[in-house]
Coordinates of C-alpha atoms in Angstrom, one line a residue:
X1 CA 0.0 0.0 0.0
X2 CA 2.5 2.1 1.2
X3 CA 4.6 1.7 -2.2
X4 CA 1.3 2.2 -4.2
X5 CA 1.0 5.4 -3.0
X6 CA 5.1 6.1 -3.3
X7 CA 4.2 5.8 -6.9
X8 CA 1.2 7.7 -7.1
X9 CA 3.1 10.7 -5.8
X10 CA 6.2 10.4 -8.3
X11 CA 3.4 10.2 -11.5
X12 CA 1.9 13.4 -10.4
X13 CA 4.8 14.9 -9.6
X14 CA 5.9 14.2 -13.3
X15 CA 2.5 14.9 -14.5
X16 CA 3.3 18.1 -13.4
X17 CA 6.7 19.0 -14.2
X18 CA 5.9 18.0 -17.7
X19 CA 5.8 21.7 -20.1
X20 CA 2.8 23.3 -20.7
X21 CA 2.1 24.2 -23.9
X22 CA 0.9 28.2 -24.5
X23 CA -2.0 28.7 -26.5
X24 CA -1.7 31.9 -28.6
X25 CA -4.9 33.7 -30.4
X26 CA -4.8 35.8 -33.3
X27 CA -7.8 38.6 -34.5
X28 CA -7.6 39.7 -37.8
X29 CA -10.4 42.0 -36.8
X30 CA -8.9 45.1 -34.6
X31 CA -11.9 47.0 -33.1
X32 CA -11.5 50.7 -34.8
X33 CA -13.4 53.8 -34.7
X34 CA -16.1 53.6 -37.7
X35 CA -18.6 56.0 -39.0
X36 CA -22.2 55.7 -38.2
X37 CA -23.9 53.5 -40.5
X38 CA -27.0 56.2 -40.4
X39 CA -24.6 58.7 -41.6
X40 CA -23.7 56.8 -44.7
X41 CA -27.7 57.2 -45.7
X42 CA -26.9 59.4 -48.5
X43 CA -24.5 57.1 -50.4
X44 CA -24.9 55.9 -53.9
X45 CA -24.5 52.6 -53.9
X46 CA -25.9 50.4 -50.9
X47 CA -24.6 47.2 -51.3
X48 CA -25.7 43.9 -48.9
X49 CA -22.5 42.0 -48.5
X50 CA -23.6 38.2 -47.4
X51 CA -22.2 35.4 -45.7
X52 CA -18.5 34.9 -46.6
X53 CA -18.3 31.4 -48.1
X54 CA -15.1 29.9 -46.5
X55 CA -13.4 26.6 -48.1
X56 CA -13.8 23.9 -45.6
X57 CA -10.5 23.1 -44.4
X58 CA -10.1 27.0 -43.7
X59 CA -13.4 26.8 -40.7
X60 CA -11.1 25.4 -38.6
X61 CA -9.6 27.5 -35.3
X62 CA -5.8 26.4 -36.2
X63 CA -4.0 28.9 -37.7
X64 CA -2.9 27.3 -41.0
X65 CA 0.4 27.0 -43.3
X66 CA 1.2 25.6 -46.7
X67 CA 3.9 23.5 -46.4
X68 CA 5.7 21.9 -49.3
X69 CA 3.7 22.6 -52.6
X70 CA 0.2 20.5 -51.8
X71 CA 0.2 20.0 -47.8
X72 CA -1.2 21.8 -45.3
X73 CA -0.1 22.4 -41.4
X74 CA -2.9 23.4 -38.8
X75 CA -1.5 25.0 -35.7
X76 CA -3.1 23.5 -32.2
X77 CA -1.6 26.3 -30.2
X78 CA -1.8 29.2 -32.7
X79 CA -5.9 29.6 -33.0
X80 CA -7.9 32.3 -34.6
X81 CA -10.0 34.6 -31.8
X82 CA -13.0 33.8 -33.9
X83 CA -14.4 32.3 -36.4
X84 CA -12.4 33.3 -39.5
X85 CA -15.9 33.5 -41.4
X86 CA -16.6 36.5 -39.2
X87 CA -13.5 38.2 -39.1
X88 CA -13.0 38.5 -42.7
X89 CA -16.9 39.8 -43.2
X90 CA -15.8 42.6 -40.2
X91 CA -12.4 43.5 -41.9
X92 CA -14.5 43.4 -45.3
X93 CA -17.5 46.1 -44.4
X94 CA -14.8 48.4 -42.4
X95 CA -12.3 48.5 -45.4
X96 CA -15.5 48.4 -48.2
X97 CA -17.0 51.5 -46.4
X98 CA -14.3 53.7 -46.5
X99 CA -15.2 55.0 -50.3
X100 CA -17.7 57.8 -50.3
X101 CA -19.4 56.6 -53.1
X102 CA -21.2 53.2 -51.3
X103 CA -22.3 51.8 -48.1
X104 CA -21.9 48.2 -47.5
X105 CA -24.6 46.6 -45.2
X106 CA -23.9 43.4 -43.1
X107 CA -26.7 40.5 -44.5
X108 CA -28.1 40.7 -40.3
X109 CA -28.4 44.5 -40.2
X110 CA -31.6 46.1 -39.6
X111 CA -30.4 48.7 -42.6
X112 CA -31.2 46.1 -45.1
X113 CA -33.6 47.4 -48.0
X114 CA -35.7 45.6 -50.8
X115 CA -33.8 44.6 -54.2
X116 CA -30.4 45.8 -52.7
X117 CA -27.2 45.1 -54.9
X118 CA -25.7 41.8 -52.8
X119 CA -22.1 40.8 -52.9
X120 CA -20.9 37.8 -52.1
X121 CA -17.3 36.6 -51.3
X122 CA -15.9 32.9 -51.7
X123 CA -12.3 32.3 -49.9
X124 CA -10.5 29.2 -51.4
X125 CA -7.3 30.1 -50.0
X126 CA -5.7 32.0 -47.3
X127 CA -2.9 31.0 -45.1
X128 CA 1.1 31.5 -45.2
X129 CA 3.5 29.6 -47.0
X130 CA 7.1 28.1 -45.8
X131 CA 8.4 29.9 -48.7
X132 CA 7.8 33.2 -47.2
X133 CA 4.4 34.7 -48.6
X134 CA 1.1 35.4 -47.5
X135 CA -1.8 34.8 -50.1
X136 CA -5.3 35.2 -50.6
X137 CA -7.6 34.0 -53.5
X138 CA -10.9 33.4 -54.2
X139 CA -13.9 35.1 -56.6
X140 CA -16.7 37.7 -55.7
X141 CA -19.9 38.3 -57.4
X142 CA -22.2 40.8 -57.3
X143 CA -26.0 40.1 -58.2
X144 CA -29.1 42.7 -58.2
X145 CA -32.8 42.5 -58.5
X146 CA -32.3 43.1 -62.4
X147 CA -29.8 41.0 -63.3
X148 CA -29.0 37.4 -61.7
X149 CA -25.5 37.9 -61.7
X150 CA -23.7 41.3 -63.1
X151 CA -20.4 40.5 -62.7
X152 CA -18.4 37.7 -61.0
X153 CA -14.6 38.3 -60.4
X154 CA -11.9 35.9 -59.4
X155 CA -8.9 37.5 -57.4
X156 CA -5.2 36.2 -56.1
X157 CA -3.2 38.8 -54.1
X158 CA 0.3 37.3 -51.9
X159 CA 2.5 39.6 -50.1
X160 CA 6.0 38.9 -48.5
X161 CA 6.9 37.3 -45.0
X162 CA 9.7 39.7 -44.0
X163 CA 9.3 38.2 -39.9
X164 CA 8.9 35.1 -38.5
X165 CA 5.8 34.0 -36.7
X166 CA 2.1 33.7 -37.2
X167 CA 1.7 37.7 -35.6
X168 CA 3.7 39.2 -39.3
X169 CA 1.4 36.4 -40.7
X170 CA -2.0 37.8 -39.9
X171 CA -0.5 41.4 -40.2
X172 CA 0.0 40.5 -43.6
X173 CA -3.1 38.4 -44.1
X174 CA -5.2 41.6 -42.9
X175 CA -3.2 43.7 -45.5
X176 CA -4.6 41.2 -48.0
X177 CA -8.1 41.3 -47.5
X178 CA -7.7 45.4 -48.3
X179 CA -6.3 44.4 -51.8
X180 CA -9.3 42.5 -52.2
X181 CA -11.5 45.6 -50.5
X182 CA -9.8 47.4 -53.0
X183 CA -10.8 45.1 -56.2
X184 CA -14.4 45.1 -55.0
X185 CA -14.6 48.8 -54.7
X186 CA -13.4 49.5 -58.3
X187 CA -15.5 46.7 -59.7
X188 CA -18.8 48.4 -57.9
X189 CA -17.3 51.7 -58.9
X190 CA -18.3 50.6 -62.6
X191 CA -21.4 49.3 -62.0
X192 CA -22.7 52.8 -60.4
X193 CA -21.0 54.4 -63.8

């Protein structure tokens, strides 16, 4: 009995001296300052900006990096804050709503109108790579009441990894999804012309 519990006391003490992995979360969404969505009333283009439609292996919490030219690695101690679904569709309406020319409604806000414009955004790919990039790719289409579909637009944007570390990742990764803010806002531009 009394060596029983002898070696009860030495597994726990291992148990315990045994290093304890940190868990590190990343938000690609930084809470800013934005205008008041009542103040944008008087813009041009109103545009509902639905759902973003995430490839599956990117709906994970892991933090993600190619590695090699067709795997993948998925971080268990480097996790997104939230869902990465969500993120993106904040980062997308804050950087979207900086033109003067459009507002860009959330699809759950109580601003939505009848036969608004809707965009919608598909991410196939977003992650870092070992060889020292960032990239984002994917396609967007925009669809009113009077036409089913008026334009659909692929898009591919990578940027370079001058740091170490999943923190210059997402820096970078948030840097991306403004090119593609970017891309949208000229290809709405032309609709409105």
């Amino acid at each position: 009995m009394r060596q029983m519990t002898i070696l009860l006391f030495i597994f726990s003490l291992i148990a315990c001296s045994a290093p304890v992995n940190k868990v590190n979360y990343y938000m690609l969404y930084v809470p800013t300052k934005v205008s008041d969505p009542f103040s944008q009333a008087n813009k041009s283009i109103k545009v509902r900006l639905n759902k973003i439609v995430l490839a599956d292996y990117l709906k994970q919490s892991g933090l993600s990096m190619q590695i090699n030219q067709n795997q993948m690695y998925f971080s268990r101690h480097d996790l997104w804050a939230e869902s990465l679904e969500a993120a993106i569709a904040k980062v997308l309406l804050i950087d979207l709503n900086q033109s003067e020319h459009m507002q860009i409604i959330g699809y759950n806000s109580p601003l939505l109108e009848q036969n608004m414009m809707e965009l919608n955004v598909q991410i196939d790919h977003f992650y870092p790579t070992d060889r020292s990039t960032v990239l984002v790719s994917g396609a967007f289409w925009i669809t009113s009441a009077k036409a089913k579909k008026e334009l659909e637009q692929p898009f591919f944007f990578q940027l370079p990894l001058s740091k170490d570390g999943f923190t210059h990742a997402v820096e970078q990764q948030r840097a991306l999804l403004q090119l593609v803010a970017q891309q949208i806002q000229q290809e709405l531009s032309k609709l409105d012309s």
